[in-house]
Amino acid sequence: MVTWIVVGVVVLGLVVLGAAVMTVVGRLSALDRAMRRLLLRREQAEKLQAGAAALERSVAELQERAAIAEEQVAIIKAGRGEPHGKHSSQKAGLSW
């Protein structure tokens, strides 16, 4: 009779242990899915970051070009007052 009680307790313990393992395995698959989503988001963020860096470089280049254009417009406007109609950029030695 005692043997059956011991066997019953051992079997019950194994059932509880099996249920706990199944719960953990179920959570691991959910964690795996979450990890994959996070990796995908990280890849997307890296692509966006690279695009933002390229856009930042383009903006800086455009700002330089705009500054040069403003200087050239100022030179042209300053040269319009000459009687011969030549621009002062020829005197300044600027290369276009």
Coordinates of C-alpha atoms in Angstrom, one line a residue:
M1 CA 0.0 0.0 0.0
V2 CA 2.8 2.4 0.8
T3 CA 4.4 1.6 -2.5
W4 CA 1.3 2.8 -4.4
I5 CA 1.3 6.1 -2.4
V6 CA 5.0 6.7 -3.3
V7 CA 4.4 5.8 -6.9
G8 CA 1.4 8.1 -7.0
V9 CA 3.3 11.0 -5.5
V10 CA 6.2 10.5 -7.9
V11 CA 3.8 10.4 -10.9
L12 CA 2.0 13.5 -9.6
G13 CA 5.4 15.3 -9.3
L14 CA 6.3 14.3 -12.8
V15 CA 3.0 15.6 -14.2
V16 CA 3.5 18.9 -12.4
L17 CA 7.0 19.1 -13.7
G18 CA 5.8 18.3 -17.3
A19 CA 3.2 21.0 -17.0
A20 CA 5.8 23.5 -15.9
V21 CA 8.1 22.6 -18.7
M22 CA 5.3 23.0 -21.3
T23 CA 4.5 26.4 -19.9
V24 CA 8.1 27.5 -20.2
V25 CA 8.4 26.1 -23.7
G26 CA 5.2 28.0 -24.7
R27 CA 6.7 31.2 -23.3
L28 CA 10.0 30.6 -25.2
S29 CA 8.2 30.5 -28.5
A30 CA 6.5 33.8 -27.7
L31 CA 9.9 35.3 -26.7
D32 CA 11.3 34.0 -30.0
R33 CA 8.6 35.8 -31.9
A34 CA 9.2 39.0 -30.0
M35 CA 12.9 38.7 -30.6
R36 CA 12.4 38.3 -34.3
R37 CA 10.1 41.4 -34.4
L38 CA 12.7 43.4 -32.5
L39 CA 15.5 42.3 -34.9
L40 CA 13.3 43.4 -37.8
R41 CA 12.6 46.7 -36.2
R42 CA 16.4 47.2 -35.5
E43 CA 17.1 46.5 -39.2
Q44 CA 14.4 49.0 -40.2
A45 CA 15.9 51.6 -37.8
E46 CA 19.4 51.1 -39.2
K47 CA 18.1 51.6 -42.8
L48 CA 16.2 54.7 -41.7
Q49 CA 19.3 56.0 -39.9
A50 CA 21.4 55.5 -43.0
G51 CA 18.8 57.3 -45.1
A52 CA 18.8 60.1 -42.6
A53 CA 22.6 60.5 -42.8
A54 CA 22.4 60.6 -46.6
L55 CA 19.7 63.2 -46.4
E56 CA 21.7 65.2 -44.0
R57 CA 24.7 65.2 -46.3
S58 CA 22.5 66.3 -49.2
V59 CA 21.1 69.1 -47.2
A60 CA 24.6 70.3 -46.2
E61 CA 25.7 70.2 -49.9
L62 CA 22.6 72.2 -50.9
Q63 CA 23.3 74.7 -48.2
E64 CA 26.8 75.2 -49.6
R65 CA 25.5 75.5 -53.1
A66 CA 22.9 78.0 -51.9
A67 CA 25.6 80.1 -50.2
I68 CA 27.7 80.1 -53.3
A69 CA 24.7 81.1 -55.4
E70 CA 23.9 84.0 -53.0
E71 CA 27.4 85.2 -53.3
Q72 CA 27.3 85.1 -57.0
V73 CA 23.9 86.9 -57.1
A74 CA 25.4 89.6 -54.8
I75 CA 28.4 90.0 -57.1
I76 CA 26.1 90.3 -60.2
K77 CA 23.9 92.9 -58.4
A78 CA 27.0 94.8 -57.4
G79 CA 28.3 94.8 -61.0
R80 CA 25.1 96.1 -62.6
G81 CA 26.0 99.7 -61.6
E82 CA 29.0 99.8 -63.9
P83 CA 28.7 101.9 -67.1
H84 CA 30.1 99.1 -69.3
G85 CA 27.7 96.4 -68.0
K86 CA 30.4 94.0 -67.0
H87 CA 30.0 92.1 -63.8
S88 CA 32.5 92.6 -61.0
S89 CA 33.0 88.8 -60.8
Q90 CA 35.6 89.2 -63.5
K91 CA 37.5 91.6 -61.2
A92 CA 37.1 89.4 -58.2
G93 CA 38.7 86.4 -59.9
L94 CA 36.0 84.0 -59.0
S95 CA 35.8 80.8 -61.0
W96 CA 32.4 79.5 -62.1

